[in-house]
XYZ file of C-alpha atoms in Angstrom:
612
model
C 112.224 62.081 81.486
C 108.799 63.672 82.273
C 107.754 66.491 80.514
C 106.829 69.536 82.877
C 103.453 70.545 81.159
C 101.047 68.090 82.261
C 102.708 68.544 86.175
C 100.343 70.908 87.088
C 97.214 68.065 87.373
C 99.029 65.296 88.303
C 97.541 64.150 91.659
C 100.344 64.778 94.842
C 101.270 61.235 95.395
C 101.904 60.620 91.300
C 104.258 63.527 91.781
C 106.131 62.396 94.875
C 106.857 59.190 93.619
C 108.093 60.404 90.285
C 110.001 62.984 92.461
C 111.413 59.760 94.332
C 112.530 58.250 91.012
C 114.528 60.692 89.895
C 112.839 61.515 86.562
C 111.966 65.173 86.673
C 114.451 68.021 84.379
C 113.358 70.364 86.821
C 114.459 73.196 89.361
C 111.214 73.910 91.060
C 107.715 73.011 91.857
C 106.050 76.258 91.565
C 103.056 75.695 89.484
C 103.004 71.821 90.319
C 99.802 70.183 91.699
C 97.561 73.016 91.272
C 95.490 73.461 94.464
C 97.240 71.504 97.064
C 99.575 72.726 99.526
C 103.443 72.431 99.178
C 105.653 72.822 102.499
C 109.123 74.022 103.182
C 110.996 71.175 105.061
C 113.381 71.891 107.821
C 114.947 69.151 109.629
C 117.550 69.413 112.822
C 118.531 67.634 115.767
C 115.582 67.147 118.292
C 117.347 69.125 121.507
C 117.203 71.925 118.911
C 113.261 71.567 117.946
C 111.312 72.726 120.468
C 112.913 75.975 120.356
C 112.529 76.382 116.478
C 108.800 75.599 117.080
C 108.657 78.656 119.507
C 110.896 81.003 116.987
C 107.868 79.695 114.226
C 105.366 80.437 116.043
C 106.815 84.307 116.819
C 106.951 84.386 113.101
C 104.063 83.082 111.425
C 104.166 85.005 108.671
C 106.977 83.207 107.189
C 106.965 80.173 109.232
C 103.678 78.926 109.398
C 104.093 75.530 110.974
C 101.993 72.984 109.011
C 103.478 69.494 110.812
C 106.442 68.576 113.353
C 107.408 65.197 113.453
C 108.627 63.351 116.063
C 112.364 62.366 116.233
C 113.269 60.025 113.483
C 109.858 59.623 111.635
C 110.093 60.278 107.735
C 106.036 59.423 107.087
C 103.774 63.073 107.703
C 100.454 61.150 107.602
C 98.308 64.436 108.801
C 99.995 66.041 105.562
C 100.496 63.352 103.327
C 99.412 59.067 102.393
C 102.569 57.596 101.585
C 105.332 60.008 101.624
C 109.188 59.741 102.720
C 110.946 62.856 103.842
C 114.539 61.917 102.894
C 113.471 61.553 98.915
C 110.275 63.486 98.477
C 111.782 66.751 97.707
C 113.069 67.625 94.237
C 116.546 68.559 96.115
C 117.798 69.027 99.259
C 120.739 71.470 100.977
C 122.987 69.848 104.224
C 124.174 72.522 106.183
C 127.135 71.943 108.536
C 127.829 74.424 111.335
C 125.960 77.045 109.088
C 127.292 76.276 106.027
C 126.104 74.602 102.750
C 128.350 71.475 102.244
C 126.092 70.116 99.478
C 122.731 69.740 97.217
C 121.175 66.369 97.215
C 118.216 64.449 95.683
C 118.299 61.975 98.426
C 118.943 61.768 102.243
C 118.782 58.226 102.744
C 122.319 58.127 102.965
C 121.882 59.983 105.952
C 119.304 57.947 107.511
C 121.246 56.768 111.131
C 121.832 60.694 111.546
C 117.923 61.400 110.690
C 116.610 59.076 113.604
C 117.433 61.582 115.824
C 116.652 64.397 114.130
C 113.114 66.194 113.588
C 111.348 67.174 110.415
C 109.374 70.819 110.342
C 106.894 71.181 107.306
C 106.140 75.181 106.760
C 103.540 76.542 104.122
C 104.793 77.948 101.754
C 103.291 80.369 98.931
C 103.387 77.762 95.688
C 100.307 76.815 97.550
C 97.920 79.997 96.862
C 99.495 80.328 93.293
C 96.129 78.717 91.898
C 94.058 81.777 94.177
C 95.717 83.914 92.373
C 94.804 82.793 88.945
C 91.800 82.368 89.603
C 90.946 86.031 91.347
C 92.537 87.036 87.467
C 96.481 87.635 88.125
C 99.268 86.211 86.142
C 102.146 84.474 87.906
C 105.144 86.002 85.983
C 107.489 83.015 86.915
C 105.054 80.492 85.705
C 104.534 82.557 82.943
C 108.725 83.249 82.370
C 109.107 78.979 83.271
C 111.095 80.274 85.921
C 111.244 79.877 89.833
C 110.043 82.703 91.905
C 112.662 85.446 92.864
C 113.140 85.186 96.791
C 115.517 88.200 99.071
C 117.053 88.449 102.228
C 115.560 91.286 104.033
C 116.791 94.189 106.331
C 113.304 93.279 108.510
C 114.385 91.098 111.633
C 112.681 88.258 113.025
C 111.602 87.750 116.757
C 114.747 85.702 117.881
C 114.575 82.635 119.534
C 117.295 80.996 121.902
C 120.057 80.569 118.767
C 117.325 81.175 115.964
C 117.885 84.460 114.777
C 117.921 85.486 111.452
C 116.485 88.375 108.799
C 113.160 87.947 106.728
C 113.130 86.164 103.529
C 110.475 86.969 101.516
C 109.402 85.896 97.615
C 108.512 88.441 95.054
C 105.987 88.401 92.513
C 104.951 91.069 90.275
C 101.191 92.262 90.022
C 99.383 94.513 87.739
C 98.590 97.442 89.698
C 95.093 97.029 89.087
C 94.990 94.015 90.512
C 96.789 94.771 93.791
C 93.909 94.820 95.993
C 92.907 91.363 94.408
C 95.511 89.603 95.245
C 95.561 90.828 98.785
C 92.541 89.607 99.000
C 93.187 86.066 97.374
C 95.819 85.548 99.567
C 94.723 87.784 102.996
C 92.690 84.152 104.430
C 95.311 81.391 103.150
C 97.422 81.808 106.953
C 99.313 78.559 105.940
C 100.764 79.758 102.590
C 102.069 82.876 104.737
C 98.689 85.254 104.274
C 98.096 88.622 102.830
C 101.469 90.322 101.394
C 103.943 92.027 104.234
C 104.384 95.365 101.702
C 103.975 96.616 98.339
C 105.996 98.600 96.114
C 109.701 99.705 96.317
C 111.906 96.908 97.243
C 114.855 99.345 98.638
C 112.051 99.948 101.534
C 112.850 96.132 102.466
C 116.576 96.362 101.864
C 116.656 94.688 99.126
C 118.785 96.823 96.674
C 118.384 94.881 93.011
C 115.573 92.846 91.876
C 117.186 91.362 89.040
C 119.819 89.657 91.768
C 117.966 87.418 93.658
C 119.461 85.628 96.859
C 117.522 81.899 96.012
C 115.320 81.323 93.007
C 115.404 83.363 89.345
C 115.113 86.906 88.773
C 111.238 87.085 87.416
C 110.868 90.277 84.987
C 107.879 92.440 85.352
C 105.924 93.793 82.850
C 105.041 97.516 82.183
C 102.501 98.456 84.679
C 103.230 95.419 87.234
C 104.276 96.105 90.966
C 106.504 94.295 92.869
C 104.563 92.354 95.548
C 106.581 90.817 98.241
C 104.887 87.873 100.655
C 107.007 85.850 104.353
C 109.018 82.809 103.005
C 109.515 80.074 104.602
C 113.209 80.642 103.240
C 112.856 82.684 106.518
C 113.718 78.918 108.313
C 117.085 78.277 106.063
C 118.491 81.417 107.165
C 117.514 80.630 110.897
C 119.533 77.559 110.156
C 122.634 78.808 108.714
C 122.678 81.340 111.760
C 122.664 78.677 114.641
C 125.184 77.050 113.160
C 123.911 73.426 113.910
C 126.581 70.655 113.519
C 124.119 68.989 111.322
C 120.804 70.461 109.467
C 118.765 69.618 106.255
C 116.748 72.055 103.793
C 114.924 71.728 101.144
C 116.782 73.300 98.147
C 114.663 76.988 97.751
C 111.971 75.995 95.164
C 111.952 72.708 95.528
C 108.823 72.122 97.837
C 107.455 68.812 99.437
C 104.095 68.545 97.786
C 101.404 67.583 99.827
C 98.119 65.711 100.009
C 95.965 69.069 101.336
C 93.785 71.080 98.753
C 93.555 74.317 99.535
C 89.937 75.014 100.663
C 88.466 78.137 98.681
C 88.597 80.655 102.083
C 86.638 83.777 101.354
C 86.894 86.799 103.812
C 84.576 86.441 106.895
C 82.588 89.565 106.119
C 82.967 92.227 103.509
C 83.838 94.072 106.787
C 87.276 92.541 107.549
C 88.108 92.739 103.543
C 91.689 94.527 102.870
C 91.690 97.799 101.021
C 95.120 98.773 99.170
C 95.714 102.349 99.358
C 98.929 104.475 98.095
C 100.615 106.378 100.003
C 103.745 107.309 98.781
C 105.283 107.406 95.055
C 108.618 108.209 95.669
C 109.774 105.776 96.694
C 106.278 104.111 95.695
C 104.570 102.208 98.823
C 101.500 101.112 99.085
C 99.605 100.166 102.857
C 96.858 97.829 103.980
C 94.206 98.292 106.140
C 90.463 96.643 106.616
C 87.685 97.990 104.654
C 86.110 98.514 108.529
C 88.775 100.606 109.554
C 88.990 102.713 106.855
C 85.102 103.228 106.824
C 85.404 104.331 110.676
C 88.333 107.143 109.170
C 86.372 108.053 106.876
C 83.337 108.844 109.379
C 85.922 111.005 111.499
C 86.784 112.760 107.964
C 83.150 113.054 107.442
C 82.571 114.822 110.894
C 85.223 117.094 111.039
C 84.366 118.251 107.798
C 81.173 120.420 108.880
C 81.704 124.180 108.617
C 80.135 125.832 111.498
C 82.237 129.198 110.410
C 80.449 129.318 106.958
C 83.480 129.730 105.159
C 82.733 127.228 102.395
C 85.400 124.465 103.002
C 83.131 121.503 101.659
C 85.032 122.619 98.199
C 88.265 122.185 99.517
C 87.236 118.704 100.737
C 88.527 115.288 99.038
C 87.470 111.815 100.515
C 90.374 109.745 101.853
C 92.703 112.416 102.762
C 92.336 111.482 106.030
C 93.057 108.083 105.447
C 95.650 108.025 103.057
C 97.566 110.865 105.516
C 97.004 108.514 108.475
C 98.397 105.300 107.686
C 101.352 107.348 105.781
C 101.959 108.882 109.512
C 101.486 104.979 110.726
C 104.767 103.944 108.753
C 106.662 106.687 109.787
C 109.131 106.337 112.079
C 109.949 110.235 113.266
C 107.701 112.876 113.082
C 108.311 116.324 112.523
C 104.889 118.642 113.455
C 104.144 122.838 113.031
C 101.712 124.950 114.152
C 101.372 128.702 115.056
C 99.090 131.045 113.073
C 99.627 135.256 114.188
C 97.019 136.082 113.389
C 96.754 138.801 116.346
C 99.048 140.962 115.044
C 98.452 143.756 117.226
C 98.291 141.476 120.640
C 100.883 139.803 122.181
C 101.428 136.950 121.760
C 99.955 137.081 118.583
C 99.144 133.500 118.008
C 95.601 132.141 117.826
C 94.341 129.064 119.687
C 93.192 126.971 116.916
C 96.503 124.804 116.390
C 98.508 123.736 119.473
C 95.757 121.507 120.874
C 95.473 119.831 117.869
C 99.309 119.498 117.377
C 99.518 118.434 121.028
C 96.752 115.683 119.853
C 98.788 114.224 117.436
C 101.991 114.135 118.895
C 100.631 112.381 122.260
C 99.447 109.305 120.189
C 102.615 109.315 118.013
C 104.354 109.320 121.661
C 102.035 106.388 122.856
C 102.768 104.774 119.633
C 106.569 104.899 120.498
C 107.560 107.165 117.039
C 109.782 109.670 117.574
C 108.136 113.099 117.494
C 109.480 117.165 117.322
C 107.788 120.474 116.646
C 108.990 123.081 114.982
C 107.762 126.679 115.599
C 108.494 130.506 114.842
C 111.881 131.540 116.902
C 109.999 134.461 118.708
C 107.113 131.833 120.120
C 109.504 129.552 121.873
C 109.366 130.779 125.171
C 105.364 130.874 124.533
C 105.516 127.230 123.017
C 107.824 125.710 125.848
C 105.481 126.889 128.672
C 102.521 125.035 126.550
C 104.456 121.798 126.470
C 105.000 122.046 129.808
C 102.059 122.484 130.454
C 100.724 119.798 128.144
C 103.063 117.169 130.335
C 101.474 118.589 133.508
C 97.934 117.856 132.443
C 98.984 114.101 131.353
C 97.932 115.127 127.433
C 101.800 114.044 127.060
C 103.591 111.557 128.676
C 106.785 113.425 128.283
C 108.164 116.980 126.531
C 108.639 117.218 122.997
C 111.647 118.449 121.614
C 110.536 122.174 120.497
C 113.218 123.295 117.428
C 113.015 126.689 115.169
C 114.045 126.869 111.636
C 116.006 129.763 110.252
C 116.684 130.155 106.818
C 120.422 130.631 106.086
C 121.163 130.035 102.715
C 119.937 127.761 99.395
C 120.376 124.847 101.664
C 119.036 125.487 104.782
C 115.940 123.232 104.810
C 117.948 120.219 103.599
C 120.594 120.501 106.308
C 117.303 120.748 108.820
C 115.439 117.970 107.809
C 118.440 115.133 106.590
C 121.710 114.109 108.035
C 124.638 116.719 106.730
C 122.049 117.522 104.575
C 121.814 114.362 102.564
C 118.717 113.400 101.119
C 119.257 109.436 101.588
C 119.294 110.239 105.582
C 116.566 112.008 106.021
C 115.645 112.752 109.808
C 112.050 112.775 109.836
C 109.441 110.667 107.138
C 106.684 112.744 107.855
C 105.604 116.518 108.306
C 102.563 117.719 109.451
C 101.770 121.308 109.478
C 98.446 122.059 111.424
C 96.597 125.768 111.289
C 99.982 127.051 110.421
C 100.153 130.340 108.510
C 100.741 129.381 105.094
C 102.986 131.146 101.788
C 100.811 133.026 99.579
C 101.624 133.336 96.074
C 103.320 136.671 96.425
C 105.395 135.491 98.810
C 103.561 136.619 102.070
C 101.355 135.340 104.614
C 97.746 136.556 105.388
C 95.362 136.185 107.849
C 91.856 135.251 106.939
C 90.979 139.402 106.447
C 93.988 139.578 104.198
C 95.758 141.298 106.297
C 99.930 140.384 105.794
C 101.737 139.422 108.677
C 104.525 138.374 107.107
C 106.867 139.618 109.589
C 105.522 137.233 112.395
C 105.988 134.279 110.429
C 109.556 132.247 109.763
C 109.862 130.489 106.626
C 108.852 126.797 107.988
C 107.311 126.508 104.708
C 110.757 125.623 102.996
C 110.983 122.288 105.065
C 107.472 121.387 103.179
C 108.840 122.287 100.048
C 112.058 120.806 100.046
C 110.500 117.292 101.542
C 108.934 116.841 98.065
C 112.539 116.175 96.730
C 113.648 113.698 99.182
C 112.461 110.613 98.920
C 110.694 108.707 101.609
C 109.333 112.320 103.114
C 105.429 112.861 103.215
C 103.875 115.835 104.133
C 100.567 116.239 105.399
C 98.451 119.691 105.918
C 95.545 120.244 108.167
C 93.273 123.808 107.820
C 90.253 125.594 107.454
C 90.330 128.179 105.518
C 92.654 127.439 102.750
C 95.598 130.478 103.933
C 97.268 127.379 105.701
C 100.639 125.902 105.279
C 99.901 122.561 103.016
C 96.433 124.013 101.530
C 98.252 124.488 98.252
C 96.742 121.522 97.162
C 93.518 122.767 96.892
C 94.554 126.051 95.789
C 92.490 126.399 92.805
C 88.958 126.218 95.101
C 90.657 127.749 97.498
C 90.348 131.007 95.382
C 87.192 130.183 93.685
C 85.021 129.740 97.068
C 86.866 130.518 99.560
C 86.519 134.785 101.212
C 89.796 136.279 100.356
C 90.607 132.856 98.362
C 92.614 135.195 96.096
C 94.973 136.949 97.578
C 94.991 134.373 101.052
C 95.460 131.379 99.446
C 98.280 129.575 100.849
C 100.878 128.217 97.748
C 102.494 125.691 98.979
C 101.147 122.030 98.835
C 101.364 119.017 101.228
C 100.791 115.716 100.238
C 97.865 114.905 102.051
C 95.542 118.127 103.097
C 93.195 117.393 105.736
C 90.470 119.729 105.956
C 88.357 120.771 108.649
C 85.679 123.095 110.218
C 88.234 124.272 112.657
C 91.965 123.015 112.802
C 92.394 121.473 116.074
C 89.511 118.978 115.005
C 91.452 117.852 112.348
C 94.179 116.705 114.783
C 91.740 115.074 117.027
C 90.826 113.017 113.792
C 94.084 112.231 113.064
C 94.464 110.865 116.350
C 91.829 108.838 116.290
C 92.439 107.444 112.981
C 95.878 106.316 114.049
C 94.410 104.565 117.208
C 92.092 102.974 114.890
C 94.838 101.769 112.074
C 97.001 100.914 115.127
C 94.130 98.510 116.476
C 93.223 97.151 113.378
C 94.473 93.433 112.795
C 95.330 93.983 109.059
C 97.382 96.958 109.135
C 98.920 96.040 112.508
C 100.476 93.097 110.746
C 101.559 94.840 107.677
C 102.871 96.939 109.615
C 105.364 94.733 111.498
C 105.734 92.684 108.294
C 104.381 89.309 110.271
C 107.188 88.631 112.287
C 106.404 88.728 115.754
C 103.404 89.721 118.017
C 100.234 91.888 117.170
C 100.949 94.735 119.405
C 97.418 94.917 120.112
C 97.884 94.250 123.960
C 99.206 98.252 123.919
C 95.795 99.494 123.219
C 94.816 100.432 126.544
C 98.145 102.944 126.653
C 96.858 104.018 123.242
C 93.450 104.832 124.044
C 95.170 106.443 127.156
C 97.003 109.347 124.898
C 93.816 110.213 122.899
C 92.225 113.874 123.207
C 89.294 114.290 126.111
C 86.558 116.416 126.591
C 88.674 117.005 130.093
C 92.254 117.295 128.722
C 91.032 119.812 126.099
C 89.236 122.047 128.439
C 92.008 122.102 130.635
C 94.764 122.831 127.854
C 91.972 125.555 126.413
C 92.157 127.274 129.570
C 96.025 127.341 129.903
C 96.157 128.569 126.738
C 93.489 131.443 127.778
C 96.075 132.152 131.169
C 98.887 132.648 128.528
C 96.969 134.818 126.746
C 96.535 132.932 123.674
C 93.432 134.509 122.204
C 89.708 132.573 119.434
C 91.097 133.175 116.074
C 88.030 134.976 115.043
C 87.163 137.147 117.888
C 90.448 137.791 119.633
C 88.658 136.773 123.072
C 90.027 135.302 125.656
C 87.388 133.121 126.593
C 86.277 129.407 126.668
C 86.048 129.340 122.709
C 88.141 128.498 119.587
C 87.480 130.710 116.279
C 84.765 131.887 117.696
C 83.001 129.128 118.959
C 82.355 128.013 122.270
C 84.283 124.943 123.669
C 81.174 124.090 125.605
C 78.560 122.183 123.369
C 80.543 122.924 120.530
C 84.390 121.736 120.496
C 83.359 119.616 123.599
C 80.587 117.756 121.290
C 82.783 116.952 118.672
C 85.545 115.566 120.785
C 82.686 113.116 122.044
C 81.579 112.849 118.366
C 84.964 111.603 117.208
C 85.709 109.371 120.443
């Protein structure tokens, strides 16, 4: 018997023919041959291969496709010198019709049934374990002299012909300080499945215990560690067990053909294209990907909209990455639940401002473009007011179709959690993300002021108890957008809020969102956040984190993205059916061709440009 220590720098071929001979006490090659490539091995009948080869191709994440062989051939001489399929693998699984019928260390028993049958070697992630080490991250199942933990997903595959099957990915746990490093160790190494498909809380996958793996051993992390889940080319057992092939080999999970193929040292094309790890959520606790040029670009939008043409002293209520962080928590939600509506007016009717719709109308036409589902919520006395403006919105091609307009009442101590989740259970929620833009926030008395502290309480419903009640279900983000700090969601920056702020005191809206966006005036902070989710959308890194790397960048929709972001035309022509309906500037109560005060010529028109 061969001790395991010394595995790790034997040469490949050493280790396949000791493999061959039988004399390794082992379950798995994780940690074998440190820097060449291992390969998952799939083997069916050849009128089935040509269709698997399309189904790996529509999932390279898990199935990167190293080598097919032709029908009967057992050498891989592009992958390794002297190798033999049927006893090169520590142990093999024969499937019949979908089901397991043994474990094997040999196939040559089987060798008149192989001759028509073809081999598929996938990458598989044993072979960046050295680029992780060596970027400064421990691999707890080396560590534990354990295999790695690998889970059946709830995350489909693209399905081809009879392939279909759920993602399988492997877990390994990372010291959250070293996140962004091993993204980055792994983002370049394509054939050992690439940058990690998500980050954090495993129920987000649908995998419901970590210590009950599907294949492999449960791998224990330590205090501080995150669970870090990559593709598996597991991915192509499942795909076998589902079409149900008379005959089929495996590999056994773990038990990887090593090959003859270092893995060259990649680095990241340009600092540019790196991956940046960013939090978004901590109940349940996600993290998101995106490229360090994306997030630069969202940060120039944050950067922009920032200014403070009114004076009012908002560069104290700002904090870099709100933007971003808000953004690409909106780009992983699935249903989206928007407010606006600030009465300012009190003594015109309608009362409401024009700072708000346009930029709520903003946002919801790229969430439509971006096929999320999408609502607003608004007072019940402006629905008549807020239907027309839809309507109109649809008209003027700023949406492609209405949104569903819905009022909150409250009704008793449960009210808000019967709105937002299914019979009012906090495990079905029906939206994952609010977003409350120049929306008249709760003081800390308990009222509502506009910017002159005046209380117009009686104008405004209590919308603010869907914001506060989101921050006990899990899986619900909130974000706010303002500009003067009285706005629902600005009660995260309370504190500056009444230090610098005119009126800070006594306006200062109490209620916090989890992201605030701030801006000069409102409605440019939902340009922004249009713009930054055409941006995320159109970025390569996110866009396949996003879709978990099973099937197609959805990058050929960018034209019908860029289609549903704000104009200097849409905007002037929603400013002036706003004006017709008698929706009056915030600051001046005009109704002219200007938004709190300022002219939408040279002035809202420029920064629309400025952001595009």
């Amino acid at each position: 018997m061969i001790l395991t220590g010394g595995l790790k720098s034997l040469l490949p071929h050493v280790l396949r023919r000791v493999i061959r001979c039988n004399r390794l006490g082992i379950s798995s090659t994780s940690g074998m041959a440190e820097g060449y490539k291992q390969a998952n091995v799939v083997i069916l009948h050849k009128s089935l291969a040509d269709d698997f080869e399309k189904f790996c191709h529509a999932n390279e994440g898990p199935l990167p496709l190293l080598h097919r062989s032709k029908p009967g051939d057992w050498k891989c001489p592009s992958l390794s010198s002297d190798s033999d399929i049927r006893t090169d693998c520590l142990q093999y699984r024969i499937y019949e019709h979908g089901t397991c019928t043994g474990l094997v260390k040999s196939l040559k028993e089987y060798s008149e049934q192989l001759k028509d049958m073809v081999t598929f070697y996938l990458g598989c992630s044993f072979s960046f374990e050295k680029a992780l080490q060596n970027a400064g991250i421990p691999i707890r199942n080396i560590e534990q002299k354990c295999n790695v933990s690998m889970y059946k997903t709830a995350v489909p595959c693209y399905s081809v012909s009879t392939f279909c099957c759920n993602l399988v990915v492997t877990m390994r746990p990372v010291p959250e300080s070293k996140l962004e490093a091993a993204v980055l160790a792994t983002s370049e190494l394509k054939e050992a499945h690439g940058a990690p498909i998500h980050i954090g809380d495993p129920g987000l996958l649908g995998i419901q215990d970590l210590s009950k793996p599907d294949y492999g051993d449960p791998v224990h992390l330590h205090h501080g560690d995150i669970p870090v889940f990559w593709a598996c080319g597991v991915t192509g057992v499942e795909a076998v067990i589902n079409c149900r092939a008379p005959l089929s080999f495996t590999h056994s999970p773990g038990c990887m053909f090593i090959t003859d193929i270092k893995n060259n040292n990649v680095t990241v094309g340009s600092s540019r294209q790196a991956p940046q790890v960013h939090c978004i959520s901590q109940d349940p606790l996600h993290y998101s990907i995106v490229s360090a040029e994306a997030a630069q670009k969202i940060r120039t939008l944050e950067t922009l909209i920032g200014t403070d043409p009114g004076d009012r002293g908002i560069i104290h209520l700002c904090h870099q990455d709100e933007l971003l962080k808000a953004c690409l928590s909106m780009s992983h939600a699935r249903s989206v639940l928007i407010t606006t509506g600030f009465p300012t007016h009190f003594t015109y009717e309608p009362p409401e401002e024009n700072d708000g719709p346009p930029g709520a109308l903003a946002i919801a036409a790229i969430l439509q473009a971006l096929e999320k589902e999408v609502a607003i919520v608004t007072d019940q006395r402006a629905m008549n007011l807020n239907k027309k403006i839809i309507e109109e919105a649809v008209q003027l091609g700023i949406l492609k179709k209405p949104v569903p307009l819905l009022s909150y009442q409250r009704q008793n101590a449960d009210s808000a959690l019967m709105f937002l989740c299914e019979h009012g259970n906090p495990g079905r929620p029906r939206f994952d993300h609010l977003v409350a833009i120049e929306r008249a926030g709760m003081a800390a008395d308990g009222n509502y002021y506009n910017a002159r502290k005046v209380n117009i309480k009686h104008l405004v419903d209590p919308i603010d108890e869907l914001f506060l009640a989101a921050q006990s279900i899990p899986g619900v983000t909130t974000t706010g957008v303002g500009d003067g700090g009285n706005e629902l969601g600005m009660g995260k920056v309370k504190d500056a809020v009444k230090k610098h702020i005119k009126n800070g005191d006594v306006i200062a809206c109490d209620v916090e969102a989890d992201f605030t966006v701030v801006a000069g005036v409102s409605n440019w902070g939902g340009y922004a956040i249009a713009c930054a989710l055409y941006i995320l959308s159109t970025c390569e890194i996110h866009d396949r984190y996003l879709r978990k790397a099973v099937g197609f960048p959805q990058l050929l929709k960018k034209m019908v993205w860029l289609s549903a972001l704000p104009s200097v035309t849409k905007e002037e022509k929603l400013l002036k059916a706003l004006v017709q309906h008698g929706v009056r500037s915030g600051k001046t109560a005009s109704l002219e061709m200007e938004v709190d005060g300022l002219p939408f010529y040279n002035t809202h028109s420029l920064m629309i440009e400025k952001l595009l």
